[in-house]
Amino acid sequence: MKNLLEHMGIEPDRLHFSWISSAESTKFVSVVREITAKVKALGPNERFVKKEAKVA
Amino acid sequence: MSTYTENIQQIAQRLLKECRVEMVIGFRKGSMPLMNEPCVITQPEAVNQLVWDSNCGINLTHYLTNRKEKIGIVAKGCDSRNIVTHITENKIQREQLVIIGVPCLGMIDRRKINAMVEGDIQSVSETDDAVTVATRNGEQTFAKMDVLQQNCAVCVHRNPVIHDEMVADPVPEQNGVDQYADVAAIEAMTPDARWRFFDELLAPCIRCYACRNACPLCYCPTCFVDESKPQWVGKSQDPMDVRTFHFLRAYHCAGRCTDCGACERACPVGINMRLLTKKLNKDCLDLYGWEAGLSPDARPALDVYKANDPEDFIK
Amino acid sequence: MKVIKIEKSDLAAGLDKLRGGYRLFGPVKDKTSHGFQELAAGQAPDLAFQNTRLSPKNLVFPQSETLLAYSLDGNDPEGHIAREVDKDYSPRAVIGIRPCDAKALTLVKMNFDTDAFKDPYWLNLYNASTFVGLACDAPGGTCFCTTTGSGPFHEEGLDVLLVDQHDHFLAKVLTDKGEKLMTAAGFNQSADGDAAVEKAKTAAEAAITTAIVTDSLAAADPMALYNADIWEDIAFACINCGTCTFSCPTCWCFDIQDEAQGNKGVRMRNWDSCMFPLFTMHTTGHNPRDTKVKRTRQRFMHKLKYFVDKYNAGIMCVGCGRCVRQCPVNIDIRKVSALMNNVGDAAKCAV
């Protein structure tokens, strides 16, 4: 799914997957830090967002 | 290929006469050049309707879904792979089927020919490697390789992978074709360019759902775009709704698509939506060594877990 | 009838003169085919086409059209009141519509403009439009307009009919609207072109090589047709996509949808298709047309029988051939009509 979204033009840093055990608090913190930094760098998502229907 | 029609008719007649099947699904001659019509034959004396030429691009597996009868079905390479997928997914039982295998030399892209000739095509004749079309301005002959559907040009499974009868000896498979050059070209673009590329690709879509409905994989009783309680996707021509449809349709074909080309062939406005499904086919091949529908004994890539499955996408 | 000569070299300049008073629409070629769209300033219609891939019905009946807008904000004095949205109904000119497609609009008008109901959206666009037709000199192999009550030079639904005469057009001015448009464009060179037009018309009609057979449909018992044993075979190949209905110039069915974003919403209508299961799905979950055979039968019965019976104005088909060309599985309305007509014949004998 990530691959197909990126194929359609969603930025690679927009979607993240991680497997974190409840015992891995430090991994959780570092993954969340990394993700927020990457998503903030991209700015607000404009793609695959439906605003008002653009029709006649 | 000139003997295919005759052999299909003979086999169909024998199967019906011997009561081995209740019906034979095949093609009959279309009402216009470069088109044939899927049909079902139930009487031995009606088998002379059946034909075979390079205009049999619609995937007949579509017509098997959930049928209960004993069925003879004419199947080229890609059709046979979708029959395998149907068997794996329990949409038909192997015991119900007598598969009449057709070694395939590729199907003609009628739009390509229409774009290359002036005026209406009045008649068409073909040999194994050439197609001659007649218009009121005269005749024009094309090498079949130049007018094939794009998926046929890069097909590496022309022979049926499963069959009970064969209408001819297997044809040589194509070696050394670059199946995924088109996908690789898109992969090489920036995300911005890819987004724009698909905007443009999907702009003509009229949401007739011919791509979905021609696809043998799309057999859900209610498609997600047709869900109304609650509704999942907007029904208008809003570009984001159109893209959502195409994205999710493709995704539902992941690990199942045989690139038979029925979707693109069916599209009335000429959208190559295969650029989405092919990306998934390529990933399935690259990541899991998987090509759909090659054997009824193999479980699909998205159906099994292996310890060495790539998991680079998980942090 | 007034005939005006328009030199081809003068056409673009004349159209430019119209732009002050009209929005212009015409056929434009994309990569592979023609389609009607609004012509930008300086853009000329591309009249070198047989017919457009999709019919021009979207010019008066957009595939998706906003009808009403509303706010769901309880504090807004206008909240929960649906208001018509502003639309541009200023005069527009449709240049190069084929006679079959113009005739199709007159058939659709029977549905949208009745004594009891008048569809304002459709009628506003239709009435705002002046239709300048382009007669068909070289009909295609799937054209069968002459047996549908239309024809390559058919004038119904047109305000002006252009006839191509190599270096110039002969323009038959058919209505006051057409007259007004010709005046605004500065086309005023009267010509004695009746004979030339007749000659071209006869040649074009002779070039139509295929037909649809409908003579026994009107008298046929609708239930005999409905229950005939032809439908399983006709519908077998059908994949129930909307290609035939969406490409058809006479298919008018639509679905109404509300779409809200936050506090604001619109009511829109979208083309719908009798080929889709959802088209007839009841809120109870019951679907009276629950199989593809029933849906396929509905489409042909509507076009070739119910419409015939209801309006006594022939079939709901103008023979443009789009469904024949574009159907992915080659279901051909000419073949279906012949089968239905046979049933009509047989039923007549039985009585």
mmCIF file of N, CA, C and O in Angstrom, chain B residues 2 38 50 72 114 159 178 276 286 300 314:
data_model
loop_
_atom_site.group_PDB
_atom_site.id
_atom_site.type_symbol
_atom_site.label_atom_id
_atom_site.label_comp_id
_atom_site.label_asym_id
_atom_site.label_seq_id
_atom_site.Cartn_x
_atom_site.Cartn_y
_atom_site.Cartn_z
ATOM 1 N N SER B 2 -4.690 -20.209 -37.864
ATOM 2 C CA SER B 2 -5.848 -20.362 -38.756
ATOM 3 C C SER B 2 -6.696 -21.575 -38.381
ATOM 4 O O SER B 2 -7.874 -21.641 -38.702
ATOM 5 N N PRO B 38 -18.090 -12.152 -26.268
ATOM 6 C CA PRO B 38 -18.126 -13.354 -25.433
ATOM 7 C C PRO B 38 -19.510 -13.990 -25.542
ATOM 8 O O PRO B 38 -20.515 -13.291 -25.620
ATOM 9 N N LEU B 50 -18.646 -20.307 -32.615
ATOM 10 C CA LEU B 50 -17.380 -20.007 -31.920
ATOM 11 C C LEU B 50 -16.284 -19.621 -32.898
ATOM 12 O O LEU B 50 -16.149 -20.223 -33.967
ATOM 13 N N GLY B 72 -17.225 -25.811 -20.166
ATOM 14 C CA GLY B 72 -16.038 -25.786 -20.999
ATOM 15 C C GLY B 72 -15.691 -24.331 -21.238
ATOM 16 O O GLY B 72 -16.568 -23.513 -21.525
ATOM 17 N N ASN B 114 -6.960 1.890 -35.213
ATOM 18 C CA ASN B 114 -7.860 2.983 -35.595
ATOM 19 C C ASN B 114 -7.115 4.303 -35.718
ATOM 20 O O ASN B 114 -7.424 5.127 -36.572
ATOM 21 N N ASN B 159 1.159 -19.264 -23.173
ATOM 22 C CA ASN B 159 0.528 -20.579 -23.190
ATOM 23 C C ASN B 159 -0.267 -20.792 -21.912
ATOM 24 O O ASN B 159 0.146 -20.359 -20.841
ATOM 25 N N ASP B 178 11.254 -6.611 -21.544
ATOM 26 C CA ASP B 178 11.305 -5.800 -20.323
ATOM 27 C C ASP B 178 9.858 -5.523 -19.920
ATOM 28 O O ASP B 178 9.228 -4.609 -20.429
ATOM 29 N N LEU B 276 -1.132 1.221 -12.639
ATOM 30 C CA LEU B 276 -1.287 1.024 -11.192
ATOM 31 C C LEU B 276 -1.160 -0.455 -10.820
ATOM 32 O O LEU B 276 -0.392 -0.818 -9.927
ATOM 33 N N ASP B 286 9.289 -8.581 -7.419
ATOM 34 C CA ASP B 286 10.567 -8.174 -6.820
ATOM 35 C C ASP B 286 10.673 -8.610 -5.361
ATOM 36 O O ASP B 286 11.723 -9.065 -4.909
ATOM 37 N N PRO B 300 -1.168 -17.563 -2.644
ATOM 38 C CA PRO B 300 -0.763 -16.232 -3.101
ATOM 39 C C PRO B 300 0.155 -15.524 -2.101
ATOM 40 O O PRO B 300 0.087 -15.781 -0.901
ATOM 41 N N ILE B 314 9.058 -1.468 7.541
ATOM 42 C CA ILE B 314 8.744 -1.345 8.970
ATOM 43 C C ILE B 314 9.982 -0.853 9.691
ATOM 44 O O ILE B 314 11.062 -1.429 9.564
#
